[in-house]
Coordinates of N, CA and C and ligand atoms in Angstrom, one line a residue:
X1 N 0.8 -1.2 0.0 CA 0.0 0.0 0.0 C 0.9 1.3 0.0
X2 N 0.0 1.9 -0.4 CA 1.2 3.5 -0.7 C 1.3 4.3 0.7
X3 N 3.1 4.8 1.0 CA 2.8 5.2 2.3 C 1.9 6.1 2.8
X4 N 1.9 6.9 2.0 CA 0.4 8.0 2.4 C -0.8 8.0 2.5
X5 N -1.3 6.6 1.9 CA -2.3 6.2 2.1 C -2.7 5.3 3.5
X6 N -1.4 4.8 3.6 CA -1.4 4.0 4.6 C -1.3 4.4 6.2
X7 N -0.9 5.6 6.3 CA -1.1 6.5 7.6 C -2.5 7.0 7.7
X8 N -3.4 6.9 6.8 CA -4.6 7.2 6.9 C -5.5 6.4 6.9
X9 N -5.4 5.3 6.5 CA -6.1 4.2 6.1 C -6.7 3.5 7.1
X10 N -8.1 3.3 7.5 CA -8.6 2.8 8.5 C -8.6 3.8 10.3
X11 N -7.7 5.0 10.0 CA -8.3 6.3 11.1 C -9.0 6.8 10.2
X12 N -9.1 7.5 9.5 CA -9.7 8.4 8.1 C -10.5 7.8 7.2
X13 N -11.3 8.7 7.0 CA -12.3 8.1 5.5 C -11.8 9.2 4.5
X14 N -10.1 10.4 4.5 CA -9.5 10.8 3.4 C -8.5 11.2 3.8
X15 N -8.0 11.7 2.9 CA -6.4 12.3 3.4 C -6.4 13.9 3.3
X16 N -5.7 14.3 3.7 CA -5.6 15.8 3.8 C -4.6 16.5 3.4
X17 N -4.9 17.6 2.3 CA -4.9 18.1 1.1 C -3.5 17.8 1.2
X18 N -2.6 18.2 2.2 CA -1.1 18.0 1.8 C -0.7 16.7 1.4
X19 N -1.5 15.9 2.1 CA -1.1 14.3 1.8 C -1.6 13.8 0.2
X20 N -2.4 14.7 0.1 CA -3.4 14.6 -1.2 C -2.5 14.9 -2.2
X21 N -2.1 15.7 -1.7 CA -0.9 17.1 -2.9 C 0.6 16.2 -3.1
X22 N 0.7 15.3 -1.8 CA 2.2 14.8 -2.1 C 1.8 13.4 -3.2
X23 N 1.0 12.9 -2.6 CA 0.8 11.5 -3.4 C 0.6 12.3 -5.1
X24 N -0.3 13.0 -5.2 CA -0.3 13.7 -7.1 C 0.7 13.8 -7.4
X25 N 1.8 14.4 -6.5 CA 3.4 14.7 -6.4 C 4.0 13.5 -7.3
X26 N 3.8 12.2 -6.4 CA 4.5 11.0 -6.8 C 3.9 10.6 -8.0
X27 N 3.0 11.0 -8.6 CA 2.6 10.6 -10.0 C 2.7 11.8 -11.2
X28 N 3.4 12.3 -10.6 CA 4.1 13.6 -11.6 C 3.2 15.0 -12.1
X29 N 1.9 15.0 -10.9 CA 0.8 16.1 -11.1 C 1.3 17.1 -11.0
X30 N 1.2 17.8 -11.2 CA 1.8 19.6 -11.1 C 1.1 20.1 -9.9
X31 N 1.8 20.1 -8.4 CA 0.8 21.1 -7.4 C 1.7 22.2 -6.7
X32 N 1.0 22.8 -6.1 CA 1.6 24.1 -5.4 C 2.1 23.1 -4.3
X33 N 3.6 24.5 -4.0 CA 4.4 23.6 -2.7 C 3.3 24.2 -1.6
X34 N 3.9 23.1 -0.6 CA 2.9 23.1 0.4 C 3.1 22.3 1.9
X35 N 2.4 23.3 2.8 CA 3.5 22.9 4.1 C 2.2 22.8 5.1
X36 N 1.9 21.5 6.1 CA 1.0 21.5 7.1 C 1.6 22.1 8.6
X37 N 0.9 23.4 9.3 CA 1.5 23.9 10.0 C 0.4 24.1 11.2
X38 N 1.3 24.0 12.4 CA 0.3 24.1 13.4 C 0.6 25.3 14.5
X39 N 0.9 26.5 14.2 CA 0.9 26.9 15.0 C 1.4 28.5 14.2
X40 N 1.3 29.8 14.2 CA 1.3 31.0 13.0 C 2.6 31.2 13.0
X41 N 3.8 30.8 14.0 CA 5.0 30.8 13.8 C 5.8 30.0 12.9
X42 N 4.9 29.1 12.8 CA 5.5 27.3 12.2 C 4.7 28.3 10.6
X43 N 4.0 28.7 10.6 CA 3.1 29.1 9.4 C 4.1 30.3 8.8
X44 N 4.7 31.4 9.2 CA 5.3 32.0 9.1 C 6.7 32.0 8.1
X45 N 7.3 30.9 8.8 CA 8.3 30.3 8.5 C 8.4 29.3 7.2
X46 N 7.1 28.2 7.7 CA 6.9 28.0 6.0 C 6.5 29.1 4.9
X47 N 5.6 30.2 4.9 CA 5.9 30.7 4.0 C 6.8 31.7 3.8
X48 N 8.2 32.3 4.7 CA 9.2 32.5 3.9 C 9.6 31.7 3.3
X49 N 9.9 30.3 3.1 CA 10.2 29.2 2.7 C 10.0 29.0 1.1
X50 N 8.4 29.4 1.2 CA 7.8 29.2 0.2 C 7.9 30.3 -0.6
X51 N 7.9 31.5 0.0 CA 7.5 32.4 -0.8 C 6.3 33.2 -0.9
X52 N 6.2 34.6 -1.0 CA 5.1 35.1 -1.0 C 4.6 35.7 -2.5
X53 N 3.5 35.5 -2.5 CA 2.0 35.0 -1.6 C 1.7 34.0 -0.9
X54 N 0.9 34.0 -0.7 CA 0.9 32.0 -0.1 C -0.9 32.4 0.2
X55 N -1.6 30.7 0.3 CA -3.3 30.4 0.5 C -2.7 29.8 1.5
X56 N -3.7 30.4 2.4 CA -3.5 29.6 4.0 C -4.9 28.3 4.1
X57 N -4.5 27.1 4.5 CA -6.1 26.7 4.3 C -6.6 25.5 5.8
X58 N -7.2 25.7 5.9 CA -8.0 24.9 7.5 C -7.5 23.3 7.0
X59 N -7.3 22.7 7.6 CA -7.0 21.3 7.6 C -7.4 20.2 7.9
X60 N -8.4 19.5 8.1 CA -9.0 18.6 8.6 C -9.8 17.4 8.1
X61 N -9.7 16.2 8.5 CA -10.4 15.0 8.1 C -11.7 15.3 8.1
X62 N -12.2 16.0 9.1 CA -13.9 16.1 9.1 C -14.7 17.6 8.3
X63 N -13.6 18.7 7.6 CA -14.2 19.5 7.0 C -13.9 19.8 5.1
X64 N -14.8 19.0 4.2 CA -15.0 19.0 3.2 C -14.6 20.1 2.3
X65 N -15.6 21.2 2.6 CA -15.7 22.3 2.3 C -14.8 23.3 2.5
X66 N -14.4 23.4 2.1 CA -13.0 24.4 3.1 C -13.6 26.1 3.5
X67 N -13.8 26.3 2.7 CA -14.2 27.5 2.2 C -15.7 28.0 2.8
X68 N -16.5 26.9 2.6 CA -17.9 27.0 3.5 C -17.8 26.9 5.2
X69 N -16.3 26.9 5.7 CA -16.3 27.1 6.9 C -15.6 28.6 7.0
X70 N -15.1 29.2 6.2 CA -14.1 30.4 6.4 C -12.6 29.9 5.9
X71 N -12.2 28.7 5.7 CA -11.3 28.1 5.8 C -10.4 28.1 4.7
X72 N -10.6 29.1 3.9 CA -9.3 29.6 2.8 C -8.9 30.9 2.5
X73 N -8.0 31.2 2.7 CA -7.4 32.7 2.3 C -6.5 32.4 1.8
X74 N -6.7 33.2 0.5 CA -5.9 33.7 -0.7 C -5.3 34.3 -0.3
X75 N -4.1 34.9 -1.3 CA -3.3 36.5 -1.7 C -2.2 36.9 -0.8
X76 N -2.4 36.5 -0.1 CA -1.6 36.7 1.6 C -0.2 37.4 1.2
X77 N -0.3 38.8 1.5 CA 1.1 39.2 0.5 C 2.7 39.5 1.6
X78 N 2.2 39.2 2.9 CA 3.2 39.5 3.7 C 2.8 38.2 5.2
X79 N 4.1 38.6 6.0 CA 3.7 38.2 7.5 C 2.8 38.4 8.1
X80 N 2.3 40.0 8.4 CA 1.7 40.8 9.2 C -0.1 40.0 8.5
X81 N -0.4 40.2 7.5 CA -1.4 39.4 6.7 C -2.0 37.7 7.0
X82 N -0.6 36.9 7.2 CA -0.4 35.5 7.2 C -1.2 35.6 8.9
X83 N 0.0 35.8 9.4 CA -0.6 35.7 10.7 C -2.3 36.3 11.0
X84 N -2.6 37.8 10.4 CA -4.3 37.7 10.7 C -5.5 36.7 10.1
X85 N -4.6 35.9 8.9 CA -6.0 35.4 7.9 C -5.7 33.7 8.7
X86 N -4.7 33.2 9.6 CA -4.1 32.4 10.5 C -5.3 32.4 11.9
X87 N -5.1 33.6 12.0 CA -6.5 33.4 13.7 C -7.9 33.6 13.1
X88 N -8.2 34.1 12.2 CA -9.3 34.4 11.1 C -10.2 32.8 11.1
X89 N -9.0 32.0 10.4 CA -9.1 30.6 10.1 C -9.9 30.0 11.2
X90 N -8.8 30.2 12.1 CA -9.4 28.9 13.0 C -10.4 29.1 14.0
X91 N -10.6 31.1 14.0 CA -12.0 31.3 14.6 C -12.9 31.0 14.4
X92 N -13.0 31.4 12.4 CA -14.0 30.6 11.9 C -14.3 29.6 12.2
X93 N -13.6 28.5 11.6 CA -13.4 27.4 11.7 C -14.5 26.7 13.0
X94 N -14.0 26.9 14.4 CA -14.2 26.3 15.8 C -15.9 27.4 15.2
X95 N -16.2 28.4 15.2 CA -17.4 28.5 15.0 C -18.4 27.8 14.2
X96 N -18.1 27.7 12.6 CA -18.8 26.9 11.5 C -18.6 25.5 11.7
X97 N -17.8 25.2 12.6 CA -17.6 23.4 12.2 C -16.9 22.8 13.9
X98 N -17.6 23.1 14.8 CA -17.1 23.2 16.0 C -17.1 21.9 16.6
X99 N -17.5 20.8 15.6 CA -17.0 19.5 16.2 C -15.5 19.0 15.6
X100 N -15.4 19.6 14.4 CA -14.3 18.9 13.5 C -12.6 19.4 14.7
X101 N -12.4 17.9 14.1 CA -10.6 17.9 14.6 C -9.9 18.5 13.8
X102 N -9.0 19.5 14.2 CA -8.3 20.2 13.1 C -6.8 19.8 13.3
X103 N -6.4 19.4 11.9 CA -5.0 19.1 12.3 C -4.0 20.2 11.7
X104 N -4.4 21.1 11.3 CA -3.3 22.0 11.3 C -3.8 23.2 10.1
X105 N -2.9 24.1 9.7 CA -3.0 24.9 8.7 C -2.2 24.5 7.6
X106 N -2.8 24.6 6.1 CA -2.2 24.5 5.4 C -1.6 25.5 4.5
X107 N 0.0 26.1 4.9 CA 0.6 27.1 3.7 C 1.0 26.5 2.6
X108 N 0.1 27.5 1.2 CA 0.4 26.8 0.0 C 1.1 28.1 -1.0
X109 N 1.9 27.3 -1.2 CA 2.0 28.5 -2.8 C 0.8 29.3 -3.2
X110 N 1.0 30.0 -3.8 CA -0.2 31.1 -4.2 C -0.1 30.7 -6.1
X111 N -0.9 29.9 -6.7 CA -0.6 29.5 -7.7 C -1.3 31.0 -8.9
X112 N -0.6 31.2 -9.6 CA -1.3 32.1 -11.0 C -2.8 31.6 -11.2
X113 N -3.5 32.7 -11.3 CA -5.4 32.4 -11.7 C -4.5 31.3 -13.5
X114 N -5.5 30.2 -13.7 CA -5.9 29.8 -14.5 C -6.8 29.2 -15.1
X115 N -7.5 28.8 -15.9 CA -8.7 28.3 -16.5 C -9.4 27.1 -15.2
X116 N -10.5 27.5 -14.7 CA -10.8 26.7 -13.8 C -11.2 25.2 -14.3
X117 N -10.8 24.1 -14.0 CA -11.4 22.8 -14.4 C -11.5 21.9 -13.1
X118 N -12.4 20.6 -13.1 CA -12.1 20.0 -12.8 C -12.2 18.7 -13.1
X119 N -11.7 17.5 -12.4 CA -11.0 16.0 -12.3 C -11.8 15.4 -11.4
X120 N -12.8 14.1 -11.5 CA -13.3 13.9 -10.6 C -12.8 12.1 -10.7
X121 N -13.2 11.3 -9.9 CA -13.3 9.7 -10.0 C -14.2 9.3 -9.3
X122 N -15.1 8.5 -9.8 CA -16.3 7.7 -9.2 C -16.0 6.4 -8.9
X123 N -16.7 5.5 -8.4 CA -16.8 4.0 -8.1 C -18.0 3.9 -8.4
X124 N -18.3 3.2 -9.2 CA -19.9 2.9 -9.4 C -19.7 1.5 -9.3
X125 N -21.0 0.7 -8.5 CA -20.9 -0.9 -8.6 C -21.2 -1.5 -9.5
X126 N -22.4 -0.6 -10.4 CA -22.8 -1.3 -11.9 C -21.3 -1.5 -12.6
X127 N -20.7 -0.2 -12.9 CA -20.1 -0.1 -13.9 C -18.7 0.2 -14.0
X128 N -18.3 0.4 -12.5 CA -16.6 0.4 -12.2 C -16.0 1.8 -12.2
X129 N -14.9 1.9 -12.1 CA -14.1 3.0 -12.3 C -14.8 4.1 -13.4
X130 N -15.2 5.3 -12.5 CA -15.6 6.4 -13.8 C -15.1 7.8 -13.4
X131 N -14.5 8.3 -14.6 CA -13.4 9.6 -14.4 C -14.2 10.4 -15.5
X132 N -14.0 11.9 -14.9 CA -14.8 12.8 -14.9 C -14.3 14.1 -14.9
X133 N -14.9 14.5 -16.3 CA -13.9 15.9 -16.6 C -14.5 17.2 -16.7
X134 N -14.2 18.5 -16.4 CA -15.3 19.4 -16.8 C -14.6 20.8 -16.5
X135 N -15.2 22.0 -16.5 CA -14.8 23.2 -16.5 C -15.3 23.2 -15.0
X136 N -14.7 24.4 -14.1 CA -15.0 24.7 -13.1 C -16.2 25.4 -12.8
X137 N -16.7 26.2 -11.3 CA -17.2 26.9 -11.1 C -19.0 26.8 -11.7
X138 N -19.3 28.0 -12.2 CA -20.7 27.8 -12.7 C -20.8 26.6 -13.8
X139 N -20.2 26.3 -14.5 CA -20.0 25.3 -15.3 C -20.2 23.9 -15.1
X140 N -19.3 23.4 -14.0 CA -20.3 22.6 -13.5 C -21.2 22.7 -12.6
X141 N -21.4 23.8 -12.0 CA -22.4 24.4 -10.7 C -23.7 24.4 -11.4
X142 N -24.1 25.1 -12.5 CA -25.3 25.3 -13.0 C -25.3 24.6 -14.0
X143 N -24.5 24.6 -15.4 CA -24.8 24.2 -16.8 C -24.4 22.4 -16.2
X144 N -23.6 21.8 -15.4 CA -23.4 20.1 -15.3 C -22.9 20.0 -16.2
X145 N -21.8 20.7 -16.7 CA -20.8 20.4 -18.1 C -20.1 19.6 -18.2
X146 N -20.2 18.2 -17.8 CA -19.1 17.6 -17.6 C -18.8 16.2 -18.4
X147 N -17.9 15.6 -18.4 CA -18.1 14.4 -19.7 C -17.4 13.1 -19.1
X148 N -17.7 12.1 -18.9 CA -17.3 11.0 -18.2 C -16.7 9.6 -19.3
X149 N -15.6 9.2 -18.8 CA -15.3 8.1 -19.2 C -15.1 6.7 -18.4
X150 N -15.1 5.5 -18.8 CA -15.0 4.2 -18.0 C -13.5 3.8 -18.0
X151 N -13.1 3.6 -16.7 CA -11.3 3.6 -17.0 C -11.2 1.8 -17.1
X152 N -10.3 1.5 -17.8 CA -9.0 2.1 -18.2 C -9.1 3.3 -19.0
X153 N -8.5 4.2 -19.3 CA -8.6 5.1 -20.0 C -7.4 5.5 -21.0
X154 N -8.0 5.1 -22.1 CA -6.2 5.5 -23.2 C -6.3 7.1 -23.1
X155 N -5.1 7.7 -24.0 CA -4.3 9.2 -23.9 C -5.8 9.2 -24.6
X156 N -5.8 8.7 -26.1 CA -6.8 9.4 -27.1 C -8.8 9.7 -26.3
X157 N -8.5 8.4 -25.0 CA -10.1 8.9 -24.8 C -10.0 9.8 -24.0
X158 N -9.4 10.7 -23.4 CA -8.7 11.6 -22.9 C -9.4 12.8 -23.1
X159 N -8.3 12.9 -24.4 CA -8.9 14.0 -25.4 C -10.4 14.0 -25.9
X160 N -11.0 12.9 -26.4 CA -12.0 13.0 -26.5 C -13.4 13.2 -25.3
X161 N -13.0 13.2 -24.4 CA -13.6 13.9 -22.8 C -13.4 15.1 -22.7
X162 N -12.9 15.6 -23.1 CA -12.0 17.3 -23.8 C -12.9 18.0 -24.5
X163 N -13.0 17.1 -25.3 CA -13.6 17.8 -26.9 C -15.0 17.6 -26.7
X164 N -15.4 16.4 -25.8 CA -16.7 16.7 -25.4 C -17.8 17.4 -25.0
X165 N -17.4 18.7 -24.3 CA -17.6 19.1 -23.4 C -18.2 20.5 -24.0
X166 N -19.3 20.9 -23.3 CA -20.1 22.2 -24.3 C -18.9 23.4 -24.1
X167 N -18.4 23.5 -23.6 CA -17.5 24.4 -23.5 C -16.1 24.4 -23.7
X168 N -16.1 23.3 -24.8 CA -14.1 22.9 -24.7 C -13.5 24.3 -25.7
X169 N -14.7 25.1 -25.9 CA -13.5 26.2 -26.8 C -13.3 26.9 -25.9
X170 N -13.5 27.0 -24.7 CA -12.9 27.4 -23.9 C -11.3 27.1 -23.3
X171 N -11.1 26.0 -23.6 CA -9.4 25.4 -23.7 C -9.1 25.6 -25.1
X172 N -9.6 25.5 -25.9 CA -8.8 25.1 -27.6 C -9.3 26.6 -27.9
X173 N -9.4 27.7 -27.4 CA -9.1 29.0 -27.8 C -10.0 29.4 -28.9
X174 N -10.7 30.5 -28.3 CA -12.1 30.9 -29.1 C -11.3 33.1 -29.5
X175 N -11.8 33.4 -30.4 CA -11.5 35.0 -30.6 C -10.4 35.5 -29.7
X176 N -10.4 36.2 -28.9 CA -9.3 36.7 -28.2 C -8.5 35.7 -27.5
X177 N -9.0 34.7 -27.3 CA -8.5 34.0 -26.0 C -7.9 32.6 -26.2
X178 N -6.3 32.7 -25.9 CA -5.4 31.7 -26.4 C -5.5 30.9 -26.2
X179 N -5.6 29.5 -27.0 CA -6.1 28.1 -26.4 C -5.1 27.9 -25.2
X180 N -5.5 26.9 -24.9 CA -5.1 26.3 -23.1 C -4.3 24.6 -23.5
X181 N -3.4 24.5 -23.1 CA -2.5 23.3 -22.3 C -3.3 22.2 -23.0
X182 N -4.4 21.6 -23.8 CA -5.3 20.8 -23.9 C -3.9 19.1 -23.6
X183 N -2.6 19.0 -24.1 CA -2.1 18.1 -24.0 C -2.1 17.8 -22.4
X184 N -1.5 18.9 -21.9 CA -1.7 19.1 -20.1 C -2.3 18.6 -19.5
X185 N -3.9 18.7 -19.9 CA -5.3 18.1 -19.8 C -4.8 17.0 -19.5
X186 N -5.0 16.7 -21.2 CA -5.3 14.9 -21.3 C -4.1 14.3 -20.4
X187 N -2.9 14.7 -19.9 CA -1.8 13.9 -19.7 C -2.4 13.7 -18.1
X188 N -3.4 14.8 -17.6 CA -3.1 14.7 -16.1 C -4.7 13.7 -15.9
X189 N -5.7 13.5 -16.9 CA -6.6 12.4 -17.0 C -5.8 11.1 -16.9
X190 N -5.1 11.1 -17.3 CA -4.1 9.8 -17.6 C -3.6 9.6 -16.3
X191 N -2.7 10.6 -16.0 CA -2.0 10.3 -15.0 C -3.0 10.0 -13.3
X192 N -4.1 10.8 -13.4 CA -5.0 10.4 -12.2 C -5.2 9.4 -12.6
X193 N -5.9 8.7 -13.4 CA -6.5 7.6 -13.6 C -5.2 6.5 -13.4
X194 N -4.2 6.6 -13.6 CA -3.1 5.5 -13.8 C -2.8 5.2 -11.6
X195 N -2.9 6.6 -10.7 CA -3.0 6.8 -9.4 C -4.2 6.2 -8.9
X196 N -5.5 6.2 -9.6 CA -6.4 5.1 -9.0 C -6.5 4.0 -9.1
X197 N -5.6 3.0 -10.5 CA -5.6 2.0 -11.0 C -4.5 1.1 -9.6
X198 N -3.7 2.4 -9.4 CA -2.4 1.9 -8.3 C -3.1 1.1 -7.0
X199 N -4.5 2.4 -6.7 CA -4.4 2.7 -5.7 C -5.9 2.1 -5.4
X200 N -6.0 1.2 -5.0 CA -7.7 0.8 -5.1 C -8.0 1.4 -3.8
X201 N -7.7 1.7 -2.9 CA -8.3 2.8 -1.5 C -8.6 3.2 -1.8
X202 N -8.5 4.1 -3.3 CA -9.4 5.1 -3.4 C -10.7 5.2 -4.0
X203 N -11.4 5.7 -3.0 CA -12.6 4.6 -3.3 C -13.5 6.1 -4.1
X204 N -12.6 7.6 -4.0 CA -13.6 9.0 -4.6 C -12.5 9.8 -4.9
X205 N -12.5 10.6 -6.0 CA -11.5 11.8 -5.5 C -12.2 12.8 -6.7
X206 N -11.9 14.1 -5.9 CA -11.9 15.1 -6.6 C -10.7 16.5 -6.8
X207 N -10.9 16.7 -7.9 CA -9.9 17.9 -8.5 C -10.7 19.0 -8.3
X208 N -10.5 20.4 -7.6 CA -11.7 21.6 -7.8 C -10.7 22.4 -7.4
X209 N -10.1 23.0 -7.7 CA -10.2 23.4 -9.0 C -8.7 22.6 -9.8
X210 N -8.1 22.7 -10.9 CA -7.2 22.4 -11.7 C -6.9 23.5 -12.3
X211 N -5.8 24.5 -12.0 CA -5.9 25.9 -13.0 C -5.1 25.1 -14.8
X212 N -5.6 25.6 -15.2 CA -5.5 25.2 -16.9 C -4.5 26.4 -17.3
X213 N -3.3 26.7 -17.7 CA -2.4 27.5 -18.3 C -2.5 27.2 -20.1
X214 N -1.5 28.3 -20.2 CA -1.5 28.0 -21.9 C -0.2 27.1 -22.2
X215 N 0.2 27.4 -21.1 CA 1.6 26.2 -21.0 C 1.2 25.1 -19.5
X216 N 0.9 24.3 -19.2 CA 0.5 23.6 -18.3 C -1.0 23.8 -17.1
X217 N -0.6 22.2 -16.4 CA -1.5 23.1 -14.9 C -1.1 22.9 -14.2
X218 N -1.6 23.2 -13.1 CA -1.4 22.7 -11.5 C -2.9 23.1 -10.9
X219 N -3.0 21.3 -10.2 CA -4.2 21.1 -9.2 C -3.9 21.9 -7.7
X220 N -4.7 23.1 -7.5 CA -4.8 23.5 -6.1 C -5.4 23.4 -5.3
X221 N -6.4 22.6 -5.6 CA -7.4 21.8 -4.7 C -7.6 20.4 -4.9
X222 N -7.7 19.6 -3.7 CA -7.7 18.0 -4.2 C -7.9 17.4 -3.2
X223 N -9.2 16.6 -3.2 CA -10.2 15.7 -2.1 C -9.8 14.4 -2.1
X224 N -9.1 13.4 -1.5 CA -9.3 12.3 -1.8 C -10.1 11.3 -1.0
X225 N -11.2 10.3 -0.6 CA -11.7 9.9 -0.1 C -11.7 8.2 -0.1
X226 N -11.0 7.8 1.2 CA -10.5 6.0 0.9 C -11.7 5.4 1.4
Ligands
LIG1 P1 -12.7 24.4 -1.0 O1 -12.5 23.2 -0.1 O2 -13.7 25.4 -0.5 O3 -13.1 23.9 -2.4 P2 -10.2 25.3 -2.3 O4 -9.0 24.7 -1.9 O5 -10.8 24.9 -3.6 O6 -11.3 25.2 -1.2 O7 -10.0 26.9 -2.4 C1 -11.0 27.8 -2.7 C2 -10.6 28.6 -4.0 O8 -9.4 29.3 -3.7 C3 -10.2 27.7 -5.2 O9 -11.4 27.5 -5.9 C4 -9.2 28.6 -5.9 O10 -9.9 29.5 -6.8 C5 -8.5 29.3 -4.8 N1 -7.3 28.7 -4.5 C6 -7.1 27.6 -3.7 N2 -5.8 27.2 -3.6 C7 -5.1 28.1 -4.3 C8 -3.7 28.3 -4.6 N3 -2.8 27.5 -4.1 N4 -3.4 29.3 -5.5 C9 -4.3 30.1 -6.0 N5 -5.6 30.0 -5.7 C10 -6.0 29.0 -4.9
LIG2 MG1 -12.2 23.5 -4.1

């Protein structure tokens, strides 16, 4: 079993986002660096480390949503910032979700805005392994843009989960706006799916968002669920 999974496996029903972020790591995903920190001095420190800006983000096995607790700040352009959006967190936090165990804060790189997408994987009993692609945000919020394949999954069905999708001129570049990474895409459908084939604990995962570049991406958010 994979070590990261295996520190969580049977305490946890997921792993948490760093652990999330390292395992993508080991299958050659593109993520922001990223440091689990417990305490605004330890937080501090990792993001001189890292570098500013940095997303500070709540940590925990029992809170999903990050963000529907208070539990993400962006932009963070200094110390003096880190440390306020740091007690912010976890006030919210202990208010919105006041049963959950928190295991720490997470300092992340501050990744460049990119084309929002996301990466999903299902278990279905009928029908097995099913991976799931789509634009971010309202896109799949309201329109359910999204296009699904049954894995194994070759490079070419990939692409064609791509091209599926009501909105792929949105990546392959419509009037002003320069197509997007679409090989990027497909390589990191591939590459998830090749991490669930590994990894049968994983019984869910989600990508929300995946920024989409005109030269690559990187996943800044990532749920996994054993
Ligand atoms: P949630 O658990 O609420 O989905 P996310 O981790 O997705 O929380 O963070 C919320 C939003 O913050 C994301 O949709 C993304 O737009 C932005 N974000 C998160 N992490 C980063 C990052 N490392 N760099 C830049 N933006 C980020
Ligand atoms: Mg998200």
């Amino acid at each position: 079993m994979n070590r990261i999974i295996e520190q969580s496996m049977g305490k946890y029903t997921n792993l948490l986002e760093p652990d999330a972020m390292e395992l993508f790591s080991q299958y050659g995903i593109n993520t922001p660096k990223c440091r689990l920190t417990h305490s605004p001095d330890e937080a501090a420190a990792a993001a001189a480390d890292i570098g500013y800006p940095v997303v500070l983000k709540i940590s925990s096995h029992d809170i999903v949503h990050k963000s529907d607790v208070g539990g993400v700040a962006a932009g963070l352009a200094d110390e003096d910032a880190l440390r306020k959006a740091y007690g912010n967190i976890l006030t919210s936090a202990a208010e919105k979700a006041p049963n959950a165990e928190i295991a720490g804060i997470n300092v992340m790189e501050m990744a460049e805005q990119g084309l929002e997408c996301i990466v999903g994987m299902n278990k279905d009993d009928q029908f097995g392994n099913v991976i799931m692609f789509g634009l971010g945000g309202i896109f799949v919020e309201v329109l359910k843009d999204v296009s699904l394949q049954l894995m194994p999954i070759t490079k070419d069905e990939a692409y064609e989960m791509i091209s599926q999708i009501r909105g792929a001129k949105l990546l392959t570049g419509y009037r002003g706006s320069a197509p997007k990474d679409v090989d990027a895409v497909a390589d990191l459908i591939c590459r998830v799916a090749d991490m669930v084939q590994d990894n049968p604990e994983i019984k869910e995962l989600d990508i929300n968002p995946v920024f989409v570049y005109e030269d690559g991406v990187k996943v800044v958010d990532a749920r996994v669920i054993l």
